[in-house]
Short mmCIF file of C-alpha atoms in Angstrom, two decimals:
data_model
loop_
_atom_site.label_atom_id
_atom_site.label_comp_id
_atom_site.label_asym_id
_atom_site.label_seq_id
_atom_site.Cartn_x
_atom_site.Cartn_y
_atom_site.Cartn_z
CA MET U 1 152.49 62.39 119.05
CA LEU U 2 154.20 63.12 115.71
CA GLN U 3 150.97 62.47 113.88
CA TRP U 4 149.05 64.75 116.23
CA GLY U 5 151.71 67.45 115.67
CA ARG U 6 151.46 67.13 111.84
CA LYS U 7 147.68 67.22 111.94
CA ASN U 8 147.50 70.31 114.07
CA LEU U 9 150.54 72.17 112.71
CA SER U 10 148.44 74.67 110.77
CA TRP U 11 146.31 75.38 113.86
CA LEU U 12 149.43 75.81 115.94
CA LEU U 13 151.04 78.19 113.44
CA GLY U 14 147.79 80.13 113.18
CA ALA U 15 147.54 80.49 116.94
CA VAL U 16 151.17 81.62 117.23
CA SER U 17 150.62 84.19 114.45
CA VAL U 18 147.53 85.60 116.17
CA LEU U 19 149.48 85.77 119.45
CA VAL U 20 152.34 87.65 117.77
CA LEU U 21 149.87 90.06 116.14
CA VAL U 22 148.19 90.74 119.48
CA LEU U 23 151.51 91.26 121.27
CA THR U 24 152.92 93.57 118.60
CA ARG U 25 149.79 95.68 118.19
CA ALA U 26 150.40 99.43 118.32
CA ALA U 27 148.26 102.54 118.18
CA PRO U 28 148.80 104.78 115.18
CA TYR U 29 151.74 107.08 115.70
CA PRO U 30 150.41 110.62 116.33
CA LEU U 31 150.77 112.76 113.25
CA GLU U 32 151.68 115.85 115.28
CA ALA U 33 154.65 114.09 116.87
CA ARG U 34 155.83 112.92 113.49
CA HIS U 35 156.21 116.43 112.20
CA GLU U 36 156.99 118.33 115.40
CA GLY U 37 154.37 120.98 114.78
CA GLU U 38 155.31 121.24 111.14
CA LEU U 39 152.08 119.75 109.77
CA ARG U 40 152.58 120.37 106.13
CA PRO U 41 150.07 118.77 103.76
CA LEU U 42 151.51 115.88 101.80
CA LEU U 43 152.09 117.31 98.37
CA LEU U 44 154.25 116.27 95.47
CA ARG U 45 156.74 118.65 94.00
CA GLY U 46 155.06 120.70 91.28
CA SER U 47 157.47 119.55 88.57
CA VAL U 48 157.02 115.87 89.48
CA ALA U 49 153.22 116.12 89.60
CA SER U 50 153.04 117.97 86.29
CA SER U 51 155.21 115.37 84.54
CA VAL U 52 153.69 112.24 86.04
CA SER U 53 150.06 113.29 85.68
CA LYS U 54 150.43 115.37 82.54
CA ALA U 55 147.57 113.58 80.79
CA HIS U 56 145.15 114.70 83.49
CA LEU U 57 146.81 117.78 84.88
CA PRO U 58 143.82 120.20 84.65
CA LEU U 59 141.68 117.71 86.58
CA LEU U 60 144.38 117.23 89.23
CA ILE U 61 144.81 120.99 89.62
CA ASP U 62 141.10 121.50 90.09
CA LEU U 63 140.84 118.69 92.64
CA TYR U 64 143.57 120.40 94.68
CA TRP U 65 141.83 123.74 94.13
CA LEU U 66 138.59 122.36 95.57
CA ARG U 67 140.57 120.88 98.47
CA THR U 68 142.03 124.35 99.07
CA LEU U 69 138.59 125.96 99.03
CA ILE U 70 137.26 123.35 101.44
CA GLY U 71 140.29 124.06 103.65
CA MET U 72 139.37 127.73 103.65
CA ALA U 73 136.02 126.82 105.17
CA GLU U 74 137.66 124.97 108.09
CA PRO U 75 138.15 126.76 111.45
CA GLU U 76 141.01 129.21 111.18
CA THR U 77 144.28 128.35 112.90
CA GLU U 78 147.85 129.38 112.26
CA GLN U 79 148.60 125.90 110.93
CA ARG U 80 145.53 125.82 108.68
CA ASN U 81 146.60 129.06 107.07
CA LYS U 82 150.12 127.75 106.60
CA ASN U 83 148.69 124.63 104.94
CA LEU U 84 146.58 126.76 102.63
CA TYR U 85 149.72 128.61 101.61
CA ALA U 86 151.36 125.25 100.82
CA TYR U 87 148.37 124.30 98.66
CA GLY U 88 148.46 127.66 96.89
CA ASP U 89 152.18 127.36 96.27
CA PHE U 90 151.70 123.86 94.88
CA LEU U 91 148.78 124.92 92.67
CA THR U 92 150.62 127.91 91.26
CA ASP U 93 153.67 125.74 90.57
CA LEU U 94 151.45 123.39 88.60
CA ASP U 95 149.59 126.17 86.84
CA PRO U 96 151.40 129.52 86.98
CA ARG U 97 148.44 131.19 85.22
CA PHE U 98 145.96 130.28 87.97
CA PHE U 99 145.26 133.82 89.24
CA HIS U 100 142.64 132.88 91.83
CA ALA U 101 144.98 130.39 93.50
CA TYR U 102 147.52 133.15 94.15
CA TYR U 103 144.92 135.72 95.12
CA PHE U 104 142.80 133.68 97.52
CA THR U 105 145.64 131.87 99.29
CA ALA U 106 147.51 135.14 99.81
CA LEU U 107 144.31 136.56 101.33
CA VAL U 108 143.80 133.73 103.81
CA THR U 109 147.41 132.98 104.76
CA PRO U 110 148.03 135.71 107.41
CA TYR U 111 146.78 134.72 110.87
CA SER U 112 145.86 137.45 113.33
CA LEU U 113 147.14 137.09 116.90
CA GLY U 114 145.07 140.10 117.94
CA GLY U 115 145.66 143.80 117.49
CA ASP U 116 147.93 144.39 114.55
CA LYS U 117 150.05 141.28 115.22
CA PHE U 118 150.06 138.68 112.47
CA VAL U 119 151.88 135.45 111.69
CA ASN U 120 152.40 133.85 108.28
CA GLY U 121 152.61 137.39 106.86
CA ASP U 122 155.93 136.53 105.23
CA LEU U 123 154.24 133.64 103.41
CA ALA U 124 151.36 135.84 102.21
CA LEU U 125 153.84 138.41 100.92
CA LYS U 126 155.81 135.66 99.20
CA MET U 127 152.63 134.49 97.46
CA VAL U 128 151.64 138.02 96.38
CA ARG U 129 155.13 138.68 95.02
CA LYS U 130 155.01 135.36 93.15
CA ALA U 131 151.66 136.46 91.69
CA LEU U 132 152.93 139.93 90.78
CA ALA U 133 155.83 138.39 88.87
CA ARG U 134 153.19 136.71 86.72
CA PHE U 135 150.54 139.48 86.71
CA PRO U 136 152.48 142.75 87.10
CA ASP U 137 149.55 144.96 86.08
CA ASP U 138 146.86 143.49 88.31
CA GLN U 139 145.46 146.18 90.60
CA ARG U 140 143.96 143.72 93.10
CA LEU U 141 147.39 142.20 93.70
CA HIS U 142 148.98 145.63 94.10
CA MET U 143 146.31 146.57 96.63
CA GLN U 144 146.88 143.31 98.49
CA HIS U 145 150.64 143.87 98.40
CA ALA U 146 150.30 147.39 99.80
CA PHE U 147 147.97 146.34 102.59
CA LEU U 148 150.20 143.41 103.59
CA LEU U 149 153.15 145.78 103.71
CA THR U 150 151.19 148.26 105.81
CA TYR U 151 149.47 145.93 108.27
CA ILE U 152 151.86 143.01 108.52
CA GLU U 153 155.29 144.34 107.68
CA HIS U 154 154.51 147.82 109.11
CA ASP U 155 156.47 149.24 106.20
CA SER U 156 154.31 152.18 105.09
CA ARG U 157 157.06 153.59 102.89
CA ALA U 158 157.19 150.40 100.82
CA ALA U 159 153.37 150.39 100.65
CA VAL U 160 153.40 153.96 99.35
CA GLU U 161 155.85 152.92 96.64
CA VAL U 162 153.42 150.17 95.64
CA PHE U 163 150.51 152.64 95.47
CA LEU U 164 152.57 155.12 93.45
CA LYS U 165 153.40 152.32 91.00
CA MET U 166 149.76 151.29 90.93
CA ALA U 167 148.53 154.84 90.25
CA LYS U 168 150.51 154.81 87.01
CA LEU U 169 148.78 151.68 85.75
CA PRO U 170 146.11 152.15 83.09
CA ASN U 171 142.61 152.16 84.60
CA ALA U 172 143.86 152.20 88.19
CA PRO U 173 140.73 152.28 90.38
CA ALA U 174 139.94 155.75 91.75
CA ALA U 175 138.71 154.35 95.08
CA ALA U 176 141.97 152.46 95.57
CA ILE U 177 144.02 155.57 94.96
CA ALA U 178 141.81 157.57 97.29
CA SER U 179 142.27 154.88 99.96
CA ALA U 180 146.01 154.82 99.39
CA THR U 181 146.24 158.43 100.50
CA ALA U 182 145.41 157.20 104.02
CA ILE U 183 148.97 155.92 104.30
CA PHE U 184 150.30 159.39 103.51
CA ILE U 185 147.90 160.89 106.06
CA GLU U 186 149.35 158.44 108.59
CA GLN U 187 152.74 159.96 107.91
CA ASN U 188 151.34 163.49 107.87
CA ASP U 189 152.63 163.86 104.31
CA PHE U 190 149.77 165.73 102.67
CA ASP U 191 151.88 167.05 99.82
CA ALA U 192 152.63 163.47 98.72
CA ALA U 193 148.97 162.46 99.11
CA ILE U 194 147.77 165.41 97.00
CA ALA U 195 150.51 164.70 94.43
CA LEU U 196 149.35 161.07 94.17
CA VAL U 197 145.73 162.07 93.55
CA SER U 198 146.76 164.76 91.05
CA GLU U 199 148.92 162.26 89.21
CA ALA U 200 146.08 159.75 89.06
CA MET U 201 143.68 162.43 87.77
CA GLY U 202 146.21 163.39 85.12
CA GLU U 203 146.57 159.78 83.95
CA GLY U 204 142.86 159.67 83.10
CA GLY U 205 140.70 156.59 82.57
CA HIS U 206 140.15 156.09 86.32
CA GLY U 207 136.42 155.73 85.96
CA SER U 208 135.58 158.33 88.59
CA THR U 209 137.58 161.54 88.36
CA THR U 210 134.86 163.19 90.51
CA LEU U 211 135.85 160.89 93.37
CA LEU U 212 139.50 161.86 92.98
CA ALA U 213 138.67 165.58 92.73
CA ASP U 214 136.64 165.31 95.96
CA ARG U 215 139.49 163.44 97.62
CA LYS U 216 141.91 166.18 96.61
CA LYS U 217 139.67 168.84 98.16
CA GLN U 218 139.33 166.78 101.35
CA LEU U 219 143.11 166.41 101.58
CA GLU U 220 143.68 170.13 101.11
CA ILE U 221 141.13 170.97 103.82
CA GLU U 222 142.56 168.29 106.14
CA ARG U 223 146.00 169.83 105.64
CA GLN U 224 144.54 173.18 106.71
CA LEU U 225 142.84 171.56 109.73
CA ARG U 226 146.12 169.93 110.82
CA ARG U 227 147.64 173.40 110.83
CA LEU U 228 144.69 174.56 112.91
CA ASP U 229 145.29 171.64 115.35
CA GLU U 230 148.84 172.88 115.89
CA ALA U 231 147.55 176.43 116.37
CA ILE U 232 145.01 175.19 118.98
CA LYS U 233 147.80 173.40 120.89
CA ALA U 234 149.97 176.54 120.83
CA ALA U 235 147.01 178.68 121.97
CA ALA U 236 146.27 176.23 124.81
CA VAL U 237 149.82 176.72 126.12
CA LYS U 238 149.43 180.51 125.95
CA LEU U 239 145.91 180.63 127.44
CA GLY U 240 146.44 177.94 130.06
CA HIS U 241 143.34 176.09 128.87
CA THR U 242 142.16 174.45 125.61
CA PRO U 243 140.42 177.07 123.43
CA GLU U 244 136.75 176.35 122.79
CA SER U 245 136.31 178.53 119.70
CA LEU U 246 138.27 179.76 116.72
CA ASP U 247 138.02 183.32 118.06
CA GLU U 248 140.05 182.31 121.12
CA VAL U 249 142.79 180.86 118.87
CA ILE U 250 142.77 184.08 116.82
CA GLN U 251 142.87 186.21 119.97
CA ALA U 252 145.86 184.17 121.21
CA GLY U 253 147.61 185.24 117.99
CA GLU U 254 148.02 181.69 116.69
CA TRP U 255 145.59 181.89 113.72
CA SER U 256 144.94 184.58 111.11
CA ALA U 257 141.59 186.40 111.42
CA ASP U 258 141.32 186.27 107.59
CA GLU U 259 141.28 182.45 107.57
CA THR U 260 137.89 181.64 109.08
CA HIS U 261 136.74 179.58 106.08
CA ASP U 262 138.35 176.81 104.07
CA GLN U 263 138.86 176.91 100.30
CA GLU U 264 135.42 175.37 99.68
CA GLY U 265 133.65 177.95 101.84
CA GLY U 266 133.23 175.70 104.87
CA GLU U 267 133.32 177.49 108.23
CA LEU U 268 136.30 176.63 110.45
CA SER U 269 135.70 176.01 114.15
CA VAL U 270 137.16 174.28 117.21
CA GLU U 271 135.55 171.16 118.57
CA ALA U 272 136.91 169.13 121.50
CA GLY U 273 140.33 170.69 121.07
CA ARG U 274 140.58 169.91 117.37
CA GLY U 275 139.94 171.88 114.21
CA ARG U 276 136.66 171.36 112.30
CA SER U 277 135.29 172.41 108.92
CA SER U 278 131.58 172.58 108.16
CA TRP U 279 132.39 171.39 104.62
CA LEU U 280 134.26 168.25 105.72
CA VAL U 281 131.91 165.81 107.44
CA GLY U 282 134.60 164.11 109.51
CA ARG U 283 138.34 164.41 110.00
CA MET U 284 140.58 162.22 107.82
CA GLU U 285 142.41 159.72 109.95
CA GLY U 286 145.43 157.53 109.24
CA ILE U 287 144.93 153.97 108.07
CA ARG U 288 145.39 152.42 111.54
CA LYS U 289 142.53 154.44 113.00
CA TRP U 290 139.97 153.17 110.42
CA MET N 1 134.95 95.76 52.35
CA ASN N 2 131.53 94.46 53.37
CA GLY N 3 133.30 91.99 55.63
CA VAL N 4 135.14 94.78 57.41
CA VAL N 5 131.90 96.73 57.91
CA SER N 6 130.08 93.64 59.23
CA ILE N 7 132.89 92.84 61.66
CA ALA N 8 133.00 96.50 62.80
CA LEU N 9 129.26 96.66 63.45
CA ASN N 10 129.33 93.30 65.13
CA GLY N 11 132.20 94.51 67.34
CA PHE N 12 130.19 97.59 68.30
CA ARG N 13 127.20 95.40 69.20
CA GLU N 14 129.38 93.05 71.25
CA ALA N 15 131.07 95.88 73.11
CA ARG N 16 127.69 97.39 73.87
CA ARG N 17 126.56 94.11 75.43
CA ASN N 18 129.73 93.87 77.52
CA ARG N 19 129.03 94.39 81.23
CA VAL N 20 132.21 96.35 81.85
CA THR N 21 131.31 98.75 79.03
CA SER N 22 127.84 99.22 80.45
CA VAL N 23 129.17 99.85 83.96
CA LEU N 24 131.70 102.30 82.58
CA PHE N 25 128.95 104.08 80.62
CA VAL N 26 126.86 104.53 83.77
CA PHE N 27 129.92 105.61 85.77
CA ALA N 28 130.84 108.09 83.04
CA PHE N 29 127.43 109.73 83.13
CA ILE N 30 127.49 109.96 86.92
CA MET N 31 130.94 111.53 86.76
CA VAL N 32 129.94 114.06 84.12
CA PHE N 33 126.83 114.94 86.11
CA SER N 34 128.97 115.33 89.23
CA THR N 35 130.67 118.26 87.50
CA THR N 36 127.63 120.30 88.46
CA VAL N 37 128.13 119.30 92.10
CA SER N 38 131.83 120.19 92.02
CA VAL N 39 130.93 123.69 90.89
CA GLU N 40 128.98 124.12 94.14
CA PHE N 41 132.24 123.94 96.10
CA THR N 42 134.03 126.61 94.16
CA VAL N 43 134.17 130.40 94.11
CA ALA N 44 134.89 132.67 91.16
CA THR N 45 136.26 129.85 89.00
CA PHE N 46 133.04 128.21 87.75
CA ASP N 47 133.98 128.13 84.08
CA ARG N 48 137.35 126.70 84.89
CA VAL N 49 136.12 123.98 87.27
CA MET N 50 133.30 122.92 84.93
CA THR N 51 135.65 122.73 81.97
CA ASP N 52 138.41 120.88 83.81
CA PHE N 53 136.06 118.43 85.51
CA GLY N 54 133.90 117.78 82.45
CA LEU N 55 136.76 117.29 80.01
CA GLY N 56 138.91 115.66 82.70
CA VAL N 57 136.34 112.95 83.38
CA ILE N 58 135.92 112.25 79.66
CA GLY N 59 139.71 112.24 79.28
CA LEU N 60 140.04 109.79 82.15
CA LEU N 61 137.32 107.33 81.14
CA SER N 62 137.80 107.19 77.38
CA PRO N 63 141.41 105.90 77.55
CA ALA N 64 140.32 103.46 80.30
CA LEU N 65 137.63 101.98 78.07
CA THR N 66 139.94 102.06 75.04
CA LEU N 67 142.59 100.14 76.96
CA PHE N 68 140.10 97.64 78.31
CA LEU N 69 138.42 96.92 74.97
CA GLY N 70 141.47 97.32 72.73
CA THR N 71 143.80 95.03 74.62
CA ALA N 72 141.24 92.38 75.59
CA LEU N 73 139.33 91.78 72.39
CA ILE N 74 141.82 89.88 70.21
CA PRO N 75 143.42 87.80 73.01
CA ARG N 76 139.92 86.80 74.18
CA GLU N 77 138.93 85.70 70.68
CA ILE N 78 142.09 83.59 70.52
CA GLU N 79 141.61 82.19 74.02
CA ARG N 80 137.97 81.22 73.38
CA ARG N 81 138.83 79.91 69.94
CA THR N 82 136.03 81.98 68.41
CA ILE N 83 138.62 83.46 66.05
CA PHE N 84 138.70 80.19 64.10
CA MET N 85 135.07 80.66 63.11
CA VAL N 86 135.95 83.95 61.48
CA VAL N 87 139.28 82.89 60.00
CA ALA N 88 137.57 79.90 58.39
CA ARG N 89 135.36 82.28 56.42
CA PRO N 90 136.54 84.15 53.31
CA VAL N 91 137.72 87.11 55.38
CA SER N 92 141.42 87.93 55.61
CA ARG N 93 143.06 88.32 59.00
CA SER N 94 143.83 91.95 58.13
CA ALA N 95 140.18 92.65 57.37
CA PHE N 96 139.22 90.99 60.66
CA LEU N 97 141.67 93.13 62.63
CA VAL N 98 140.70 96.37 60.88
CA GLY N 99 137.00 95.54 61.30
CA ARG N 100 137.47 94.87 65.00
CA TYR N 101 139.49 98.08 65.27
CA ILE N 102 136.75 100.17 63.65
CA GLY N 103 134.12 98.54 65.87
CA ASN N 104 136.14 99.47 68.95
CA VAL N 105 136.70 103.03 67.82
CA ILE N 106 132.97 103.44 67.15
CA THR N 107 132.16 102.14 70.66
CA VAL N 108 134.53 104.45 72.51
CA ALA N 109 133.88 107.40 70.19
CA PHE N 110 130.16 106.95 70.88
CA LEU N 111 130.87 107.18 74.63
CA VAL N 112 133.03 110.27 74.13
CA LEU N 113 130.40 111.93 71.93
CA VAL N 114 127.55 111.25 74.35
CA MET N 115 129.58 112.42 77.36
CA GLY N 116 130.79 115.38 75.31
CA ALA N 117 127.21 116.33 74.41
CA LEU N 118 126.25 116.11 78.07
CA PHE N 119 129.21 118.27 79.05
CA LEU N 120 128.37 120.87 76.40
CA LEU N 121 124.75 120.91 77.56
CA GLN N 122 125.92 121.61 81.09
CA MET N 123 128.19 124.42 79.87
CA GLN N 124 125.36 125.89 77.81
CA PHE N 125 122.90 125.63 80.69
CA ALA N 126 125.38 127.18 83.14
CA GLY N 127 126.14 129.93 80.62
CA ALA N 128 122.46 130.73 80.18
CA THR N 129 121.58 130.70 83.87
CA SER N 130 124.67 132.06 85.61
CA THR N 131 126.75 135.18 85.21
CA TYR N 132 129.79 133.19 86.32
CA SER N 133 129.83 130.99 83.23
CA SER N 134 130.27 132.03 79.64
CA GLY N 135 128.78 128.94 77.96
CA ILE N 136 130.27 126.87 75.14
CA HIS N 137 133.48 127.99 73.44
CA ARG N 138 135.26 126.74 70.32
CA GLU N 139 138.08 125.51 72.61
CA HIS N 140 135.68 123.08 74.32
CA LEU N 141 134.84 121.51 70.96
CA ILE N 142 138.52 121.33 69.99
CA ALA N 143 139.36 119.60 73.30
CA LEU N 144 136.63 117.00 72.62
CA TYR N 145 137.95 116.54 69.09
CA GLY N 146 141.43 115.97 70.56
CA LEU N 147 139.98 113.30 72.85
CA LEU N 148 138.44 111.57 69.82
CA LEU N 149 141.79 111.61 68.03
CA GLU N 150 143.37 110.13 71.15
CA VAL N 151 140.82 107.30 71.10
CA VAL N 152 141.58 106.61 67.41
CA LEU N 153 145.34 106.43 68.01
CA LEU N 154 145.26 104.66 71.39
CA THR N 155 142.94 101.96 70.02
CA ALA N 156 145.37 101.34 67.16
CA VAL N 157 148.29 101.06 69.60
CA SER N 158 146.24 98.70 71.79
CA PHE N 159 145.49 96.49 68.77
CA LEU N 160 149.19 96.44 67.82
CA PHE N 161 150.14 95.05 71.23
CA ALA N 162 147.10 92.78 71.42
CA ALA N 163 148.01 91.31 68.01
CA ALA N 164 151.49 90.45 69.25
CA SER N 165 151.08 89.41 72.88
CA SER N 166 148.72 88.33 75.66
CA GLN N 167 146.03 90.51 77.19
CA TYR N 168 147.92 91.38 80.35
CA VAL N 169 151.23 92.13 78.66
CA SER N 170 149.54 94.36 76.10
CA ALA N 171 147.42 96.13 78.76
CA LEU N 172 150.52 96.91 80.80
CA SER N 173 152.53 97.99 77.75
CA VAL N 174 149.81 100.23 76.36
CA THR N 175 149.21 101.84 79.77
CA CYS N 176 152.93 102.66 80.02
CA LEU N 177 152.98 103.91 76.43
CA TYR N 178 149.95 106.12 77.12
CA PHE N 179 151.72 107.87 80.00
CA ILE N 180 155.06 108.06 78.18
CA GLY N 181 153.21 109.45 75.16
CA HIS N 182 151.93 112.27 77.33
CA MET N 183 155.39 112.88 78.78
CA SER N 184 157.39 112.62 75.55
CA GLU N 185 157.72 116.40 75.19
CA ASP N 186 159.16 116.58 78.72
CA LEU N 187 161.52 113.70 77.97
CA TYR N 188 162.65 115.49 74.82
CA THR N 189 163.34 118.70 76.78
CA LEU N 190 165.09 116.87 79.62
CA ALA N 191 167.22 114.81 77.25
CA GLY N 192 168.12 117.98 75.34
CA ARG N 193 169.68 119.38 78.53
CA SER N 194 171.95 116.36 78.93
CA LYS N 195 175.66 116.64 78.14
CA SER N 196 175.65 113.08 76.80
CA ASP N 197 175.05 112.74 73.06
CA VAL N 198 173.58 109.26 73.55
CA ILE N 199 170.92 110.52 75.96
CA ARG N 200 170.06 113.41 73.64
CA VAL N 201 169.66 111.04 70.68
CA VAL N 202 167.57 108.58 72.74
CA GLY N 203 165.36 111.42 73.97
CA ARG N 204 164.81 112.65 70.44
CA ALA N 205 164.14 109.11 69.21
CA ILE N 206 161.54 108.52 71.92
CA TYR N 207 159.85 111.79 71.03
CA TYR N 208 159.60 111.05 67.32
CA LEU N 209 159.03 107.29 67.41
CA LEU N 210 156.49 106.92 70.21
CA PRO N 211 152.98 108.30 69.81
CA ASN N 212 152.85 111.88 71.07
CA PHE N 213 149.53 111.88 72.93
CA ASP N 214 150.30 115.26 74.45
CA ARG N 215 149.95 116.77 70.99
CA LEU N 216 146.33 115.64 70.88
CA ASP N 217 145.56 117.02 74.33
CA PHE N 218 143.77 120.39 74.14
CA LYS N 219 142.16 120.19 77.58
CA ALA N 220 144.57 122.61 79.24
CA ARG N 221 143.96 125.14 76.44
CA ALA N 222 140.21 124.92 76.99
CA THR N 223 140.75 125.93 80.64
CA TYR N 224 141.97 129.38 79.57
CA PHE N 225 140.21 129.47 76.18
CA ASP N 226 143.60 129.58 74.49
CA PRO N 227 142.97 129.62 70.75
CA THR N 228 144.13 126.82 68.46
CA SER N 229 144.73 127.67 64.81
CA ASN N 230 143.09 125.68 62.02
CA ALA N 231 146.55 124.90 60.64
CA GLU N 232 147.59 123.33 63.97
CA LEU N 233 144.35 121.39 64.13
CA LEU N 234 144.87 120.09 60.59
CA SER N 235 148.46 119.15 61.33
CA THR N 236 147.45 117.34 64.54
CA THR N 237 144.70 115.45 62.70
CA GLY N 238 147.16 114.47 59.98
CA TYR N 239 149.66 113.28 62.60
CA ALA N 240 147.09 111.18 64.48
CA LEU N 241 145.63 109.57 61.36
CA ALA N 242 148.99 108.87 59.70
CA TYR N 243 150.38 107.34 62.91
CA THR N 244 147.21 105.25 63.30
CA VAL N 245 147.48 103.92 59.74
CA LEU N 246 151.14 103.01 60.26
CA VAL N 247 150.42 101.24 63.55
CA LEU N 248 147.53 99.32 61.96
CA ILE N 249 149.73 98.22 59.05
CA VAL N 250 152.31 96.83 61.48
CA ALA N 251 149.53 95.25 63.59
CA THR N 252 148.00 93.50 60.57
CA ARG N 253 151.43 92.20 59.45
CA ILE N 254 152.04 90.71 62.91
CA PHE N 255 148.50 89.36 63.14
CA GLU N 256 148.75 87.63 59.75
CA ARG N 257 151.83 85.73 60.89
CA ARG N 258 150.58 84.86 64.34
CA ASP N 259 150.05 81.26 65.28
CA PHE N 260 146.74 80.91 67.13
CA LYS N 261 147.42 77.42 68.53
#
């Protein structure tokens, strides 16, 4: 019996081990449960990674950069965008001069919930502000900052401040300044919009001063048309119906008979209850109506 | 002198015949070629990715081969007793060690030069065919030169440890020294922030005594085409060569006294 036991001890131990392995088997613990919805990518701290892998840091940075780009191609979810922010933050900690890492991750971080509701906007703003601390004169970042403030933070005033700062930069793009005036239009502040364009034209070096000059004319005519809109509304109250022509507004005493043309010679008229100019192709709308 | 040259050339021939070297050569070429593939995944950063991947792969494989050849050669000769055949001839132990060292440096430098030429060809080709790449820059050449200096110094350090200890001990020590050598500037800065005088002195000692491999690393500068002055290049070359000579002197002294039995 003892001899049999000695002879087969290894078999016995092996069988017991297999039995224990089978009994203690377990499925992998779900990753989602482990992090309670906080699925952050596993990343080292920037300072640790840069010290430990200093000999091969550029290669490591680029491998993470490619991983980030591949992540950008994955289906968009709130969590994916949050992860991309984490990658961008990590990359820019490792290499604070990596402009594209700031720029692209700030672009893809906000997640639209429909309409003008966004999540992760705070993260995108954080990334843009981190980038601006490093590249204070970059126009693309200023544009991005202003649009995040407008769309996500709904803080048009702060966005205007950004555009005003941007207009003072050397070689500020004319198209960007022209677009920025949309925020002023939103607030019905045409004086500020015209002042911004005039300032930008005065700075010079904007590539296309013709574009800015055209924008200024458009703003001045739009200001006139907004006045006409108010006059049409006032005339509608007096007449009991919406006036269908400029003559009706003049006859109601709400518009001067001398002001039938705008400053560029375009003929003023009334169309669907709103003022029109033959010089201005369409009415200028606020940024949310684009 | 002729003995040293013969041993060096023989070492180069032996290393060339080594299977691991051959496999590493093939792997290196595949990796450098894969740089082109990696560019396909990127947007707007073609120059950067090509530079980092190309130089990064060379910078990863050349120390690997240096470590493998540098730490294995002498212990293997002792283990196989082939060293007695050489020692029995009218060649000093110092000449043997220096000859083997030169042979190793030629082998790895050859790999670096061939991979470097391939990398530069890729940069030139990308520069000529794409608007996203600006071709070869002086900084690329400087980074490759830095990698060559690293090979020269790391091989010497490998020989120092191989002359004094076994293959595994020297491989482990040199690997640690390689990483510490790249971190020595950080250690110096960290130690400088300490309130303890002892830690500050130790940090400074580590920085000045251990080989500063980070000083020879110009890869990160090539990423942004940061210029390197000729004076800095000359000073770095002087540092690497002087350190190498010192390490080889110590290695030969140890090797001359070593008992091979």
